Amino acid sequence: NAGVTQTPKFQVLKTGQSMTLQCAQDMNHEYMSWYRQDPGMGLRLIHYSVGAGITDQGEVPNGYNVSRSTTEDFPLRLLSAAPSQTSVYFCASTTLRGTSGQSRYNEQFFGPGTRLTVL
Amino acid sequence: AQTVTQSQPEMSVQEAETVTLSCTYDTSENNYYLFWYKQPPSRQMILVIRQEAYKQQNATENRFSVNFQKAAKSFSLKISDSQLGDTAMYFCAFMKLAGSGNTGKLIFGQGTTLQVKP
């Protein structure tokens, strides 16, 4: 299993440009999410999805769109990039099934991250 | 709303010594999980240890253990016999449970950068 994959690993954009960060997982997880990591602020939830066709906003959704057409993929779109979106972005997935006591219950699997710079 | 606070931005420890990282949280929930994640310079997020709120026994994973004080809403991480490979940023995280299980939403603290010195 590849786990959670993200592309690209690095990206530089100019203000106003658009782009899509890709995220895929091969573990059949129903739950997928996007976080951004900023110095001194930890990771903050942008958007999440509990299954194909279902998405919802997290703590910091403004400026980002998501869609979930398949179980495997959960892309994050920046429609008009701003310098405030300079950050490291992580995709994560987990299963909402299972019970306490199972070894990987509640474990979130994270992708390797994308470092985005908006000039 | 839940919040997680890590009040130590940076810490250092000598190799083979013991270090404790602090974490406090605020919630009105009764059913939740707490986690410690490690982020080495590679940037990969690695789960170190988890604690279920309804369990009174503190979780342990080899050299890593927690001191979970539910009433005080405190969840510290103790690293024993520190190794150079423990150098990383450590995040405390909270996740509430809803209904029959996992909500999936993690709330992170600000992080503590730990340096292990030879």
mmCIF file of C-alpha atoms in Angstrom:
data_model
loop_
_atom_site.group_PDB
_atom_site.id
_atom_site.type_symbol
_atom_site.label_atom_id
_atom_site.label_comp_id
_atom_site.label_asym_id
_atom_site.label_seq_id
_atom_site.Cartn_x
_atom_site.Cartn_y
_atom_site.Cartn_z
ATOM 1 C CA ASN A 1 0.000 0.000 0.000
ATOM 2 C CA ALA A 2 1.222 3.491 -0.848
ATOM 3 C CA GLY A 3 -0.792 5.004 2.046
ATOM 4 C CA VAL A 4 -1.592 8.681 1.533
ATOM 5 C CA THR A 5 0.120 10.404 -1.364
ATOM 6 C CA GLN A 6 0.241 14.107 -2.134
ATOM 7 C CA THR A 7 1.428 16.021 -5.165
ATOM 8 C CA PRO A 8 3.257 18.245 -5.669
ATOM 9 C CA LYS A 9 5.774 18.349 -2.805
ATOM 10 C CA PHE A 10 6.657 21.981 -3.477
ATOM 11 C CA GLN A 11 4.881 24.747 -5.379
ATOM 12 C CA VAL A 12 5.409 28.450 -5.930
ATOM 13 C CA LEU A 13 2.492 30.537 -7.143
ATOM 14 C CA LYS A 14 1.912 34.163 -7.931
ATOM 15 C CA THR A 15 -0.937 36.024 -6.279
ATOM 16 C CA GLY A 16 -4.162 35.364 -8.146
ATOM 17 C CA GLN A 17 -3.109 32.077 -9.706
ATOM 18 C CA SER A 18 -5.129 28.957 -9.169
ATOM 19 C CA MET A 19 -3.979 25.419 -8.556
ATOM 20 C CA THR A 20 -5.043 22.047 -7.226
ATOM 21 C CA LEU A 21 -3.238 20.030 -4.581
ATOM 22 C CA GLN A 22 -3.765 16.350 -5.148
ATOM 23 C CA CYS A 23 -4.356 13.762 -2.440
ATOM 24 C CA ALA A 24 -5.004 10.066 -2.824
ATOM 25 C CA GLN A 25 -5.220 7.103 -0.462
ATOM 26 C CA ASP A 26 -5.403 3.384 -1.155
ATOM 27 C CA MET A 27 -6.642 2.178 2.226
ATOM 28 C CA ASN A 28 -10.366 2.462 1.465
ATOM 29 C CA HIS A 29 -10.739 5.103 4.168
ATOM 30 C CA GLU A 30 -14.034 6.917 4.116
ATOM 31 C CA TYR A 31 -12.743 9.971 5.979
ATOM 32 C CA MET A 32 -10.277 12.370 4.356
ATOM 33 C CA SER A 33 -9.219 15.827 5.376
ATOM 34 C CA TRP A 34 -6.914 18.741 4.600
ATOM 35 C CA TYR A 35 -4.873 20.655 7.166
ATOM 36 C CA ARG A 36 -2.571 23.601 6.891
ATOM 37 C CA GLN A 37 0.461 24.030 9.125
ATOM 38 C CA ASP A 38 1.704 27.473 10.044
ATOM 39 C CA PRO A 39 4.493 28.362 12.502
ATOM 40 C CA GLY A 40 3.224 28.711 16.053
ATOM 41 C CA MET A 41 -0.274 27.575 15.125
ATOM 42 C CA GLY A 42 -0.024 23.844 14.732
ATOM 43 C CA LEU A 43 -2.224 22.176 12.121
ATOM 44 C CA ARG A 44 -5.644 23.582 11.362
ATOM 45 C CA LEU A 45 -8.467 21.788 9.571
ATOM 46 C CA ILE A 46 -9.459 23.293 6.219
ATOM 47 C CA HIS A 47 -12.052 20.863 4.784
ATOM 48 C CA TYR A 48 -13.013 17.275 5.356
ATOM 49 C CA SER A 49 -15.092 14.525 3.802
ATOM 50 C CA VAL A 50 -16.827 11.533 5.378
ATOM 51 C CA GLY A 51 -17.371 9.780 2.065
ATOM 52 C CA ALA A 52 -17.701 10.195 -1.682
ATOM 53 C CA GLY A 53 -19.985 13.102 -2.489
ATOM 54 C CA ILE A 54 -19.910 14.525 1.046
ATOM 55 C CA THR A 55 -17.693 17.420 2.098
ATOM 56 C CA ASP A 56 -17.794 19.975 4.865
ATOM 57 C CA GLN A 57 -15.849 22.955 6.146
ATOM 58 C CA GLY A 58 -13.301 22.879 8.881
ATOM 59 C CA GLU A 59 -11.803 25.690 10.908
ATOM 60 C CA VAL A 60 -10.180 27.698 8.078
ATOM 61 C CA PRO A 61 -12.089 27.009 4.817
ATOM 62 C CA ASN A 62 -11.989 30.446 3.170
ATOM 63 C CA GLY A 63 -10.168 30.524 -0.150
ATOM 64 C CA TYR A 64 -10.273 26.748 -0.624
ATOM 65 C CA ASN A 65 -12.631 24.357 -2.390
ATOM 66 C CA VAL A 66 -12.804 20.580 -2.239
ATOM 67 C CA SER A 67 -14.724 17.791 -3.899
ATOM 68 C CA ARG A 68 -14.874 14.039 -3.334
ATOM 69 C CA SER A 69 -15.977 12.150 -6.407
ATOM 70 C CA THR A 70 -14.281 8.891 -5.409
ATOM 71 C CA THR A 71 -13.291 7.231 -2.144
ATOM 72 C CA GLU A 72 -9.606 7.448 -3.096
ATOM 73 C CA ASP A 73 -9.164 11.087 -4.118
ATOM 74 C CA PHE A 74 -9.682 14.371 -2.285
ATOM 75 C CA PRO A 75 -8.211 17.348 -4.172
ATOM 76 C CA LEU A 76 -7.873 20.810 -2.637
ATOM 77 C CA ARG A 77 -8.340 23.782 -4.946
ATOM 78 C CA LEU A 78 -7.035 27.294 -4.456
ATOM 79 C CA LEU A 79 -9.135 29.468 -6.757
ATOM 80 C CA SER A 80 -7.133 32.701 -6.438
ATOM 81 C CA ALA A 81 -4.000 32.277 -4.394
ATOM 82 C CA ALA A 82 -3.081 34.883 -1.783
ATOM 83 C CA PRO A 83 0.154 35.335 0.220
ATOM 84 C CA SER A 84 -1.805 34.374 3.363
ATOM 85 C CA GLN A 85 -2.121 30.877 1.885
ATOM 86 C CA THR A 86 1.625 30.337 2.046
ATOM 87 C CA SER A 87 1.810 27.265 4.243
ATOM 88 C CA VAL A 88 2.493 23.560 4.407
ATOM 89 C CA TYR A 89 -0.551 21.502 3.495
ATOM 90 C CA PHE A 90 -1.252 18.002 4.752
ATOM 91 C CA CYS A 91 -3.836 15.541 3.590
ATOM 92 C CA ALA A 92 -4.934 12.832 6.028
ATOM 93 C CA SER A 93 -7.252 9.866 6.037
ATOM 94 C CA THR A 94 -8.758 7.507 8.552
ATOM 95 C CA THR A 95 -11.531 5.014 8.885
ATOM 96 C CA LEU A 96 -14.637 5.798 10.890
ATOM 97 C CA ARG A 97 -15.296 2.097 11.250
ATOM 98 C CA GLY A 98 -13.799 -0.239 13.792
ATOM 99 C CA THR A 99 -13.864 -0.325 17.554
ATOM 100 C CA SER A 100 -11.675 0.657 20.438
ATOM 101 C CA GLY A 101 -9.076 -2.025 20.986
ATOM 102 C CA GLN A 102 -8.239 -2.493 17.329
ATOM 103 C CA SER A 103 -4.630 -1.584 16.852
ATOM 104 C CA ARG A 104 -5.073 1.191 14.320
ATOM 105 C CA TYR A 105 -8.418 2.482 15.517
ATOM 106 C CA ASN A 106 -8.625 6.253 15.250
ATOM 107 C CA GLU A 107 -5.187 6.526 13.669
ATOM 108 C CA GLN A 108 -4.921 9.275 11.100
ATOM 109 C CA PHE A 109 -2.585 8.598 8.199
ATOM 110 C CA PHE A 110 -0.909 11.706 6.870
ATOM 111 C CA GLY A 111 0.563 12.419 3.469
ATOM 112 C CA PRO A 112 4.099 13.838 3.148
ATOM 113 C CA GLY A 113 2.873 17.421 2.815
ATOM 114 C CA THR A 114 3.038 20.152 0.177
ATOM 115 C CA ARG A 115 4.996 23.313 0.810
ATOM 116 C CA LEU A 116 3.207 26.152 -0.977
ATOM 117 C CA THR A 117 4.608 29.645 -1.390
ATOM 118 C CA VAL A 118 2.454 32.438 -2.788
ATOM 119 C CA LEU A 119 4.378 35.484 -3.935
ATOM 120 C CA ALA B 1 -15.197 24.659 21.090
ATOM 121 C CA GLN B 2 -12.180 22.654 22.019
ATOM 122 C CA THR B 3 -8.710 24.122 22.342
ATOM 123 C CA VAL B 4 -5.299 22.541 22.842
ATOM 124 C CA THR B 5 -2.378 24.448 24.327
ATOM 125 C CA GLN B 6 1.297 23.570 24.322
ATOM 126 C CA SER B 7 3.061 26.209 26.366
ATOM 127 C CA GLN B 8 6.637 25.142 25.615
ATOM 128 C CA PRO B 9 7.652 26.274 22.109
ATOM 129 C CA GLU B 10 11.143 24.760 22.434
ATOM 130 C CA MET B 11 12.853 22.277 24.696
ATOM 131 C CA SER B 12 16.171 20.494 24.765
ATOM 132 C CA VAL B 13 17.441 17.402 26.530
ATOM 133 C CA GLN B 14 20.702 15.504 26.725
ATOM 134 C CA GLU B 15 20.857 12.129 25.077
ATOM 135 C CA ALA B 16 19.774 9.310 27.444
ATOM 136 C CA GLU B 17 17.977 11.743 29.754
ATOM 137 C CA THR B 18 14.232 12.040 30.325
ATOM 138 C CA VAL B 19 12.094 14.933 29.137
ATOM 139 C CA THR B 20 8.440 15.824 29.612
ATOM 140 C CA LEU B 21 6.390 17.840 27.149
ATOM 141 C CA SER B 22 3.280 19.589 28.440
ATOM 142 C CA CYS B 23 -0.175 19.808 26.923
ATOM 143 C CA THR B 24 -3.425 21.149 28.294
ATOM 144 C CA TYR B 25 -6.804 21.151 26.620
ATOM 145 C CA ASP B 26 -10.212 22.610 27.136
ATOM 146 C CA THR B 27 -13.411 20.752 26.376
ATOM 147 C CA SER B 28 -16.858 20.110 27.743
ATOM 148 C CA GLU B 29 -16.932 16.687 26.081
ATOM 149 C CA ASN B 30 -16.681 13.519 28.116
ATOM 150 C CA ASN B 31 -15.720 11.094 25.351
ATOM 151 C CA TYR B 32 -12.603 11.880 23.387
ATOM 152 C CA TYR B 33 -9.130 10.779 22.382
ATOM 153 C CA LEU B 34 -5.832 12.506 22.903
ATOM 154 C CA PHE B 35 -2.776 11.983 20.740
ATOM 155 C CA TRP B 36 0.857 12.916 20.506
ATOM 156 C CA TYR B 37 2.301 13.239 17.011
ATOM 157 C CA LYS B 38 5.954 13.553 16.088
ATOM 158 C CA GLN B 39 7.093 15.585 13.094
ATOM 159 C CA PRO B 40 10.796 15.098 12.290
ATOM 160 C CA PRO B 41 12.641 17.321 9.814
ATOM 161 C CA SER B 42 11.299 15.105 7.021
ATOM 162 C CA ARG B 43 7.911 16.731 7.752
ATOM 163 C CA GLN B 44 6.118 13.386 8.003
ATOM 164 C CA MET B 45 3.500 13.232 10.772
ATOM 165 C CA ILE B 46 3.987 10.137 12.923
ATOM 166 C CA LEU B 47 1.620 8.962 15.626
ATOM 167 C CA VAL B 48 3.539 8.435 18.865
ATOM 168 C CA ILE B 49 0.867 7.537 21.382
ATOM 169 C CA ARG B 50 -2.851 7.820 22.008
ATOM 170 C CA GLN B 51 -5.053 7.912 25.110
ATOM 171 C CA GLU B 52 -8.737 7.195 25.378
ATOM 172 C CA ALA B 53 -10.400 9.547 27.840
ATOM 173 C CA TYR B 54 -12.460 6.863 29.532
ATOM 174 C CA LYS B 55 -9.340 4.857 30.395
ATOM 175 C CA GLN B 56 -7.737 5.831 33.667
ATOM 176 C CA GLN B 57 -4.542 3.921 32.935
ATOM 177 C CA ASN B 58 -1.869 5.997 31.274
ATOM 178 C CA ALA B 59 -0.840 4.836 27.807
ATOM 179 C CA THR B 60 2.719 3.693 27.171
ATOM 180 C CA GLU B 61 4.626 2.863 23.978
ATOM 181 C CA ASN B 62 8.173 1.711 24.641
ATOM 182 C CA ARG B 63 10.121 4.813 25.777
ATOM 183 C CA PHE B 64 7.060 7.056 25.460
ATOM 184 C CA SER B 65 4.430 7.412 28.145
ATOM 185 C CA VAL B 66 1.765 9.915 29.042
ATOM 186 C CA ASN B 67 0.473 11.418 32.250
ATOM 187 C CA PHE B 68 -3.239 11.871 31.641
ATOM 188 C CA GLN B 69 -5.042 13.955 34.235
ATOM 189 C CA LYS B 70 -8.642 14.164 33.055
ATOM 190 C CA ALA B 71 -9.932 16.456 35.780
ATOM 191 C CA ALA B 72 -7.069 18.876 35.229
ATOM 192 C CA LYS B 73 -7.350 18.476 31.437
ATOM 193 C CA SER B 74 -3.673 17.785 31.183
ATOM 194 C CA PHE B 75 -1.900 15.337 28.870
ATOM 195 C CA SER B 76 1.890 15.392 29.114
ATOM 196 C CA LEU B 77 4.319 13.213 27.170
ATOM 197 C CA LYS B 78 7.366 11.698 28.837
ATOM 198 C CA ILE B 79 10.243 10.501 26.698
ATOM 199 C CA SER B 80 12.680 8.280 28.555
ATOM 200 C CA ASP B 81 16.240 7.500 27.465
ATOM 201 C CA SER B 82 16.103 10.243 24.828
ATOM 202 C CA GLN B 83 17.755 9.449 21.532
ATOM 203 C CA LEU B 84 19.060 11.711 18.785
ATOM 204 C CA GLY B 85 16.291 10.420 16.542
ATOM 205 C CA ASP B 86 13.720 11.898 18.923
ATOM 206 C CA THR B 87 14.688 15.372 17.703
ATOM 207 C CA ALA B 88 11.470 16.658 16.153
ATOM 208 C CA MET B 89 8.456 18.860 16.630
ATOM 209 C CA TYR B 90 5.800 17.237 18.824
ATOM 210 C CA PHE B 91 2.117 18.013 18.566
ATOM 211 C CA CYS B 92 -0.590 17.274 21.066
ATOM 212 C CA ALA B 93 -4.009 16.676 19.481
ATOM 213 C CA PHE B 94 -7.604 16.207 20.614
ATOM 214 C CA MET B 95 -10.438 14.375 18.907
ATOM 215 C CA LYS B 96 -13.924 14.104 20.274
ATOM 216 C CA LEU B 97 -16.047 11.048 19.753
ATOM 217 C CA ALA B 98 -19.571 11.324 18.485
ATOM 218 C CA GLY B 99 -22.288 8.756 18.750
ATOM 219 C CA SER B 100 -20.774 5.366 18.131
ATOM 220 C CA GLY B 101 -17.276 6.431 17.291
ATOM 221 C CA ASN B 102 -14.658 8.411 15.521
ATOM 222 C CA THR B 103 -15.364 11.919 14.248
ATOM 223 C CA GLY B 104 -12.027 12.119 12.489
ATOM 224 C CA LYS B 105 -11.481 15.803 13.334
ATOM 225 C CA LEU B 106 -8.204 16.543 15.058
ATOM 226 C CA ILE B 107 -7.532 19.751 16.968
ATOM 227 C CA PHE B 108 -3.820 20.389 17.348
ATOM 228 C CA GLY B 109 -1.731 22.337 19.775
ATOM 229 C CA GLN B 110 0.913 24.788 18.615
ATOM 230 C CA GLY B 111 3.727 22.258 18.822
ATOM 231 C CA THR B 112 6.911 21.898 20.856
ATOM 232 C CA THR B 113 10.276 21.652 19.135
ATOM 233 C CA LEU B 114 12.459 19.145 20.958
ATOM 234 C CA GLN B 115 16.187 18.965 20.400
ATOM 235 C CA VAL B 116 18.124 16.014 21.758
ATOM 236 C CA LYS B 117 21.774 16.923 22.299
ATOM 237 C CA PRO B 118 24.620 14.398 22.135
#
